[in-house]
Amino acid sequence: MLLAMHGIRKRFGAVCALSGVDLRVLPGEVHALIGENGAGKSTLMKILAGVLSPDDGDMRLAGAPYHPTGPRGAQALGIAMIHQELNLADDLGVVENIVLGREPRRLGWFDRKAAVQRARVALARLGREELVDNKRIGDLGPGPRQLVEVARALTLDARIVVMDEPTSSLSQEDTEHLFAAITRLKQAGVSVIYISHFLEEVLRIADRYTVLRDGRSVHTGAVAQTSEPMLVRHMVGRAIDEVFPRVEHTPGPPLLSLSNVAGTRLPVNASLTLYRGEILGLFGLIGAGRSELLRVLYGLDPVRNGDVRVAHVAGRDAERAHDVPSPRATGTGVHGRAPWVRLAQGVGLLSENRKDEGLALTMTIADNLTLSHLSHGARFGFVSRAWQRERLRRWADVLAIRTGGPALDANAPVGTLSGGNQQKVALARLLDMDIHVLLLDEPTRGIDVGSKTEIYRLIGELAANGKAILFVSSYVPELLGVCDRIAVMHRGTLLPAAPVADLSEATLMTQATGGAKT
Amino acid sequence: MAAGKRTQDSRLTTVSDRLVRMLKWLGPFLALALVIALFAGLAPDRFLSTYNLKTVATQTVIVGLGALGMTFVVISGGIDLSVGSLIALCSVITAVALRAGHGPMTAVLLGVSSGVLAGAVNGLLITGLRIVPFIVTLGTMGIARGLAKYLADEQKVDADALGLSGLMAKSPDPAWLLVAPGVWLLLGLAVISAVVLKRTVFGVHTFAIGSNEATAHLCGIRVNRTKVLIYALAGLFAGLAGVLQYCRLTVGDPTTALGKELDIIAAVVIGGGSLAGGSGGVLGSLIGAFLMAFLANGCTLTGVPNYVQEIIIGAIIVAAVAIDALRQHRDSP
Ligand SMILES: Nc1ncnc2c1ncn2[C@@H]1O[C@H](COP(=O)(O)OP(=O)(O)OP(=O)(O)O)[C@@H](O)[C@H]1O
Ligand SMILES: [Mg+2]
């Protein structure tokens, strides 16, 4: 037994995050920690990594009592953690980030050569040595950033590496690199605690697993003796018979059309027509320019070239319609349109990175949910708190936004929610608005199995109600399960969309990697 | 036994959590109470006399008004270094208008609207040129001071106050007002500001911009427009402060309120405002302003030298920020 945690409890004010958790990890094993959003996985691992201290319970590391004094203390005892919400210094380069806090020194000076060497070795173990040249990590996408975090943990010579949803923003290729690294860690006798909402990954990489539910450990066992439906039953308490619920919907007239749209760097060229009542998937490798396309469409980044048209939908509430400055706004615009104009036109965006762009973490859950359409519930410029609470109640119900407390506190800062629950708030804001084109960038990132199914059903219902959905995802099964058509982006160029019936995981991958074009 | 210990433990942690959080709200109150108690002990008759309390209240008005505007600015993640100069500029404009023979109403309106205009210019420069507020307002601080001196011909502008001085009279007329009308103005505007900040769409947008500007932009908040409004509002308060400064001095002094911007920022920070944006409150800022006024007054009364007073204020600012940091550390481990 390398690690034994027993009877761990943790409260945050009225919220009971952990109420008696046991976890046992063997040397050299990959131990999966699974459970619904808010079950307490991240909290338990923060306790292990010395970030939080438990209210009660005892921990033993290799037989000796383990009481880490802060993250550095835990690191010194061989525990490295990769957090769910990435912790990188944006303005520093990859090398500096990897050695941050443990910079190699020579005569008291930063020894850059040694640092580069150390970083290179770690990145090579992940198969991404070229990242070593990066000068500013803020310029990297979420995938490479995640790998930098992993590389950072690799340089720690840890006995246990904790990975909190490491693949939620990784491409398949990067996931393979990560798995290879995990296997190597295992061979070196290092244990890995692996948190993920992708059960197929768990079945593939893990040796044993522990299930948390409502702050308790409810089950533990060997992966070889279980199956995906069994894991789901342990997590949710019931079986999910239909992962991709089918809601009948039929495409109507065009709502959004792009012709030869180009951004400053990405996308290079994108033409597309999105119809009413249609779910159109966008697939591509990370860095292919899918997010950039959505950003350009939504007016976050400038349009350098091409034409974006949003059809006018009759019957939209007149109150916001007067916000549209000129008829030109619905037509072409070389500079693109500001987000507020797009919103007024009925186009909304869910960004891929809720922490930097999507949620105001210090503000309340209720404010975050309604931030984009406060005026809808306002009278004479006064925000109606009752209206905000009512909206939150509704979406908390539908999407199962929960905390361990008795009821969701609308006035709690959104940053105190678990990662998946934060994502649900960001998504709920979009769903709560009166819009008809939804640009969704990885909407199910970090969301548990049960809620994912609920979100797929909601997306289907939106389409049935005549909305148009542009669905960016790196998770092929959900694209194939939810979309009507899928278009693939390759190095900034959008390939023609094809009906989902003609596509498979294999054809999508070939298109995405620039193989034979269909 | 174990269970008993456990509940006690967790109760203890929540209690200490709450204590730290309360300290944040109570901190300014406690500091104010402490200062009052201290000087009340040192010089009971003089410090607590009605006349002296009225004096302190009147002295708070200028910094207090500035702090109201600064609260919005700081919550939105900005800073306004130009308030001190704007106060001088607006008081000179008021005096010049009176000297030119305009009525008191016109003079006051001119003074206040110049403040709004200057604030709007700050906002437009910040959003239009995408320069950080610190630099823009550092520039306009110099420009406004220079303009004030130019308009006043580098000397004090004498003008008949035409009854305006009553606004800042320590013994107001009618007597049932108890304190100068300017003090009531400050309190009334503070209530309105608090309501605007906490209850209106504009207030929530202000918090959102300070908390995460990218998110605010994504949510369709018109960030630039809101910022211009915020700085214009700060200008409005500076303009009012300028007019009242004239009423107090009954001359338009272009060198007045030198360095007042730092007192004003200090009041906001003592009151819980964070220069990183996203937090702060009107009540806190007001208490911060009163705290500094009481401190200055008490030190003068008891003959404590000026430098001691400066050291104390400095220490209070650091303590206020330290408490804030402690609280944030607890909240987001
Ligand atoms: N700093 C905090 N303050 C208050 N409550 C918190 C805080 N951190 C976590 N919680 C609460 O503790 C509970 C467990 O959260 P945790 O982040 O451990 O969940 P999780 O299992 O990691 O979920 P997810 O799959 O969504 O990441 C949640 O109800 C959350 O709201
Ligand atoms: Mg988590």
PDB file of N, CA and C in Angstrom, chain A residues 146-186:
ATOM      1  N   GLN A 146      -1.809  21.951 -21.320  1.00  0.00           N
ATOM      2  CA  GLN A 146      -2.028  20.802 -20.452  1.00  0.00           C
ATOM      3  C   GLN A 146      -0.780  19.915 -20.424  1.00  0.00           C
ATOM      4  N   LEU A 147      -0.185  19.715 -21.604  1.00  0.00           N
ATOM      5  CA  LEU A 147       1.005  18.872 -21.662  1.00  0.00           C
ATOM      6  C   LEU A 147       2.169  19.504 -20.901  1.00  0.00           C
ATOM      7  N   VAL A 148       2.240  20.831 -20.918  1.00  0.00           N
ATOM      8  CA  VAL A 148       3.294  21.500 -20.154  1.00  0.00           C
ATOM      9  C   VAL A 148       3.116  21.221 -18.659  1.00  0.00           C
ATOM     10  N   GLU A 149       1.854  21.243 -18.221  1.00  0.00           N
ATOM     11  CA  GLU A 149       1.584  20.917 -16.811  1.00  0.00           C
ATOM     12  C   GLU A 149       2.041  19.496 -16.487  1.00  0.00           C
ATOM     13  N   VAL A 150       1.746  18.582 -17.418  1.00  0.00           N
ATOM     14  CA  VAL A 150       2.150  17.203 -17.183  1.00  0.00           C
ATOM     15  C   VAL A 150       3.670  17.115 -17.120  1.00  0.00           C
ATOM     16  N   ALA A 151       4.317  17.811 -18.055  1.00  0.00           N
ATOM     17  CA  ALA A 151       5.779  17.792 -18.075  1.00  0.00           C
ATOM     18  C   ALA A 151       6.338  18.328 -16.760  1.00  0.00           C
ATOM     19  N   ARG A 152       5.679  19.358 -16.243  1.00  0.00           N
ATOM     20  CA  ARG A 152       6.095  19.945 -14.969  1.00  0.00           C
ATOM     21  C   ARG A 152       6.042  18.901 -13.852  1.00  0.00           C
ATOM     22  N   ALA A 153       4.963  18.137 -13.844  1.00  0.00           N
ATOM     23  CA  ALA A 153       4.831  17.099 -12.820  1.00  0.00           C
ATOM     24  C   ALA A 153       5.888  16.012 -13.009  1.00  0.00           C
ATOM     25  N   LEU A 154       6.220  15.731 -14.277  1.00  0.00           N
ATOM     26  CA  LEU A 154       7.207  14.677 -14.539  1.00  0.00           C
ATOM     27  C   LEU A 154       8.580  15.041 -13.987  1.00  0.00           C
ATOM     28  N   THR A 155       8.901  16.340 -13.958  1.00  0.00           N
ATOM     29  CA  THR A 155      10.231  16.729 -13.489  1.00  0.00           C
ATOM     30  C   THR A 155      10.343  16.676 -11.972  1.00  0.00           C
ATOM     31  N   LEU A 156       9.238  16.352 -11.294  1.00  0.00           N
ATOM     32  CA  LEU A 156       9.261  16.406  -9.834  1.00  0.00           C
ATOM     33  C   LEU A 156       9.787  15.136  -9.172  1.00  0.00           C
ATOM     34  N   ASP A 157      10.036  14.093  -9.962  1.00  0.00           N
ATOM     35  CA  ASP A 157      10.410  12.797  -9.384  1.00  0.00           C
ATOM     36  C   ASP A 157       9.386  12.342  -8.351  1.00  0.00           C
ATOM     37  N   ALA A 158       8.122  12.365  -8.752  1.00  0.00           N
ATOM     38  CA  ALA A 158       7.070  12.083  -7.789  1.00  0.00           C
ATOM     39  C   ALA A 158       6.874  10.580  -7.591  1.00  0.00           C
ATOM     40  N   ARG A 159       6.313  10.235  -6.399  1.00  0.00           N
ATOM     41  CA  ARG A 159       5.897   8.857  -6.158  1.00  0.00           C
ATOM     42  C   ARG A 159       4.454   8.660  -6.622  1.00  0.00           C
ATOM     43  N   ILE A 160       3.696   9.753  -6.489  1.00  0.00           N
ATOM     44  CA  ILE A 160       2.314   9.727  -6.956  1.00  0.00           C
ATOM     45  C   ILE A 160       2.077  10.964  -7.807  1.00  0.00           C
ATOM     46  N   VAL A 161       1.560  10.763  -9.008  1.00  0.00           N
ATOM     47  CA  VAL A 161       1.178  11.893  -9.838  1.00  0.00           C
ATOM     48  C   VAL A 161      -0.338  11.914  -9.930  1.00  0.00           C
ATOM     49  N   VAL A 162      -0.925  13.033  -9.548  1.00  0.00           N
ATOM     50  CA  VAL A 162      -2.378  13.171  -9.621  1.00  0.00           C
ATOM     51  C   VAL A 162      -2.721  13.958 -10.878  1.00  0.00           C
ATOM     52  N   MET A 163      -3.620  13.414 -11.690  1.00  0.00           N
ATOM     53  CA  MET A 163      -4.035  14.139 -12.896  1.00  0.00           C
ATOM     54  C   MET A 163      -5.533  14.364 -12.831  1.00  0.00           C
ATOM     55  N   ASP A 164      -5.912  15.636 -12.701  1.00  0.00           N
ATOM     56  CA  ASP A 164      -7.326  15.976 -12.590  1.00  0.00           C
ATOM     57  C   ASP A 164      -7.860  16.358 -13.964  1.00  0.00           C
ATOM     58  N   GLU A 165      -8.574  15.471 -14.579  1.00  0.00           N
ATOM     59  CA  GLU A 165      -9.134  15.644 -15.924  1.00  0.00           C
ATOM     60  C   GLU A 165      -8.094  16.156 -16.923  1.00  0.00           C
ATOM     61  N   PRO A 166      -6.989  15.409 -17.090  1.00  0.00           N
ATOM     62  CA  PRO A 166      -5.936  15.914 -17.967  1.00  0.00           C
ATOM     63  C   PRO A 166      -6.332  15.923 -19.442  1.00  0.00           C
ATOM     64  N   THR A 167      -7.235  15.064 -19.855  1.00  0.00           N
ATOM     65  CA  THR A 167      -7.501  14.952 -21.288  1.00  0.00           C
ATOM     66  C   THR A 167      -8.688  15.783 -21.737  1.00  0.00           C
ATOM     67  N   SER A 168      -9.294  16.562 -20.806  1.00  0.00           N
ATOM     68  CA  SER A 168     -10.512  17.273 -21.199  1.00  0.00           C
ATOM     69  C   SER A 168     -10.234  18.287 -22.295  1.00  0.00           C
ATOM     70  N   SER A 169      -8.983  18.719 -22.437  1.00  0.00           N
ATOM     71  CA  SER A 169      -8.709  19.628 -23.555  1.00  0.00           C
ATOM     72  C   SER A 169      -7.567  19.118 -24.434  1.00  0.00           C
ATOM     73  N   LEU A 170      -7.385  17.828 -24.465  1.00  0.00           N
ATOM     74  CA  LEU A 170      -6.323  17.268 -25.308  1.00  0.00           C
ATOM     75  C   LEU A 170      -6.896  16.671 -26.583  1.00  0.00           C
ATOM     76  N   SER A 171      -6.119  16.767 -27.668  1.00  0.00           N
ATOM     77  CA  SER A 171      -6.514  16.093 -28.896  1.00  0.00           C
ATOM     78  C   SER A 171      -6.225  14.611 -28.722  1.00  0.00           C
ATOM     79  N   GLN A 172      -6.745  13.799 -29.639  1.00  0.00           N
ATOM     80  CA  GLN A 172      -6.505  12.372 -29.516  1.00  0.00           C
ATOM     81  C   GLN A 172      -5.020  12.046 -29.545  1.00  0.00           C
ATOM     82  N   GLU A 173      -4.316  12.772 -30.405  1.00  0.00           N
ATOM     83  CA  GLU A 173      -2.886  12.519 -30.526  1.00  0.00           C
ATOM     84  C   GLU A 173      -2.178  12.822 -29.201  1.00  0.00           C
ATOM     85  N   ASP A 174      -2.510  13.974 -28.629  1.00  0.00           N
ATOM     86  CA  ASP A 174      -1.886  14.339 -27.361  1.00  0.00           C
ATOM     87  C   ASP A 174      -2.295  13.373 -26.250  1.00  0.00           C
ATOM     88  N   THR A 175      -3.537  12.889 -26.319  1.00  0.00           N
ATOM     89  CA  THR A 175      -3.981  11.906 -25.338  1.00  0.00           C
ATOM     90  C   THR A 175      -3.113  10.652 -25.418  1.00  0.00           C
ATOM     91  N   GLU A 176      -2.812  10.237 -26.640  1.00  0.00           N
ATOM     92  CA  GLU A 176      -1.952   9.053 -26.796  1.00  0.00           C
ATOM     93  C   GLU A 176      -0.574   9.298 -26.180  1.00  0.00           C
ATOM     94  N   HIS A 177      -0.041  10.496 -26.429  1.00  0.00           N
ATOM     95  CA  HIS A 177       1.255  10.833 -25.826  1.00  0.00           C
ATOM     96  C   HIS A 177       1.172  10.742 -24.308  1.00  0.00           C
ATOM     97  N   LEU A 178       0.069  11.245 -23.780  1.00  0.00           N
ATOM     98  CA  LEU A 178      -0.094  11.247 -22.333  1.00  0.00           C
ATOM     99  C   LEU A 178      -0.177   9.814 -21.811  1.00  0.00           C
ATOM    100  N   PHE A 179      -0.945   8.988 -22.508  1.00  0.00           N
ATOM    101  CA  PHE A 179      -1.090   7.603 -22.058  1.00  0.00           C
ATOM    102  C   PHE A 179       0.248   6.872 -22.091  1.00  0.00           C
ATOM    103  N   ALA A 180       1.017   7.157 -23.127  1.00  0.00           N
ATOM    104  CA  ALA A 180       2.336   6.538 -23.202  1.00  0.00           C
ATOM    105  C   ALA A 180       3.175   6.965 -22.001  1.00  0.00           C
ATOM    106  N   ALA A 181       3.071   8.244 -21.654  1.00  0.00           N
ATOM    107  CA  ALA A 181       3.835   8.741 -20.505  1.00  0.00           C
ATOM    108  C   ALA A 181       3.358   8.071 -19.217  1.00  0.00           C
ATOM    109  N   ILE A 182       2.033   7.889 -19.103  1.00  0.00           N
ATOM    110  CA  ILE A 182       1.498   7.239 -17.907  1.00  0.00           C
ATOM    111  C   ILE A 182       2.040   5.813 -17.798  1.00  0.00           C
ATOM    112  N   THR A 183       2.046   5.119 -18.929  1.00  0.00           N
ATOM    113  CA  THR A 183       2.564   3.753 -18.921  1.00  0.00           C
ATOM    114  C   THR A 183       4.016   3.725 -18.464  1.00  0.00           C
ATOM    115  N   ARG A 184       4.779   4.709 -18.949  1.00  0.00           N
ATOM    116  CA  ARG A 184       6.187   4.762 -18.549  1.00  0.00           C
ATOM    117  C   ARG A 184       6.334   5.055 -17.056  1.00  0.00           C
ATOM    118  N   LEU A 185       5.497   5.953 -16.558  1.00  0.00           N
ATOM    119  CA  LEU A 185       5.524   6.242 -15.121  1.00  0.00           C
ATOM    120  C   LEU A 185       5.259   4.974 -14.328  1.00  0.00           C
ATOM    121  N   LYS A 186       4.264   4.225 -14.784  1.00  0.00           N
ATOM    122  CA  LYS A 186       3.873   2.992 -14.119  1.00  0.00           C
ATOM    123  C   LYS A 186       5.055   2.023 -14.063  1.00  0.00           C
TER     124      LYS A 186
END
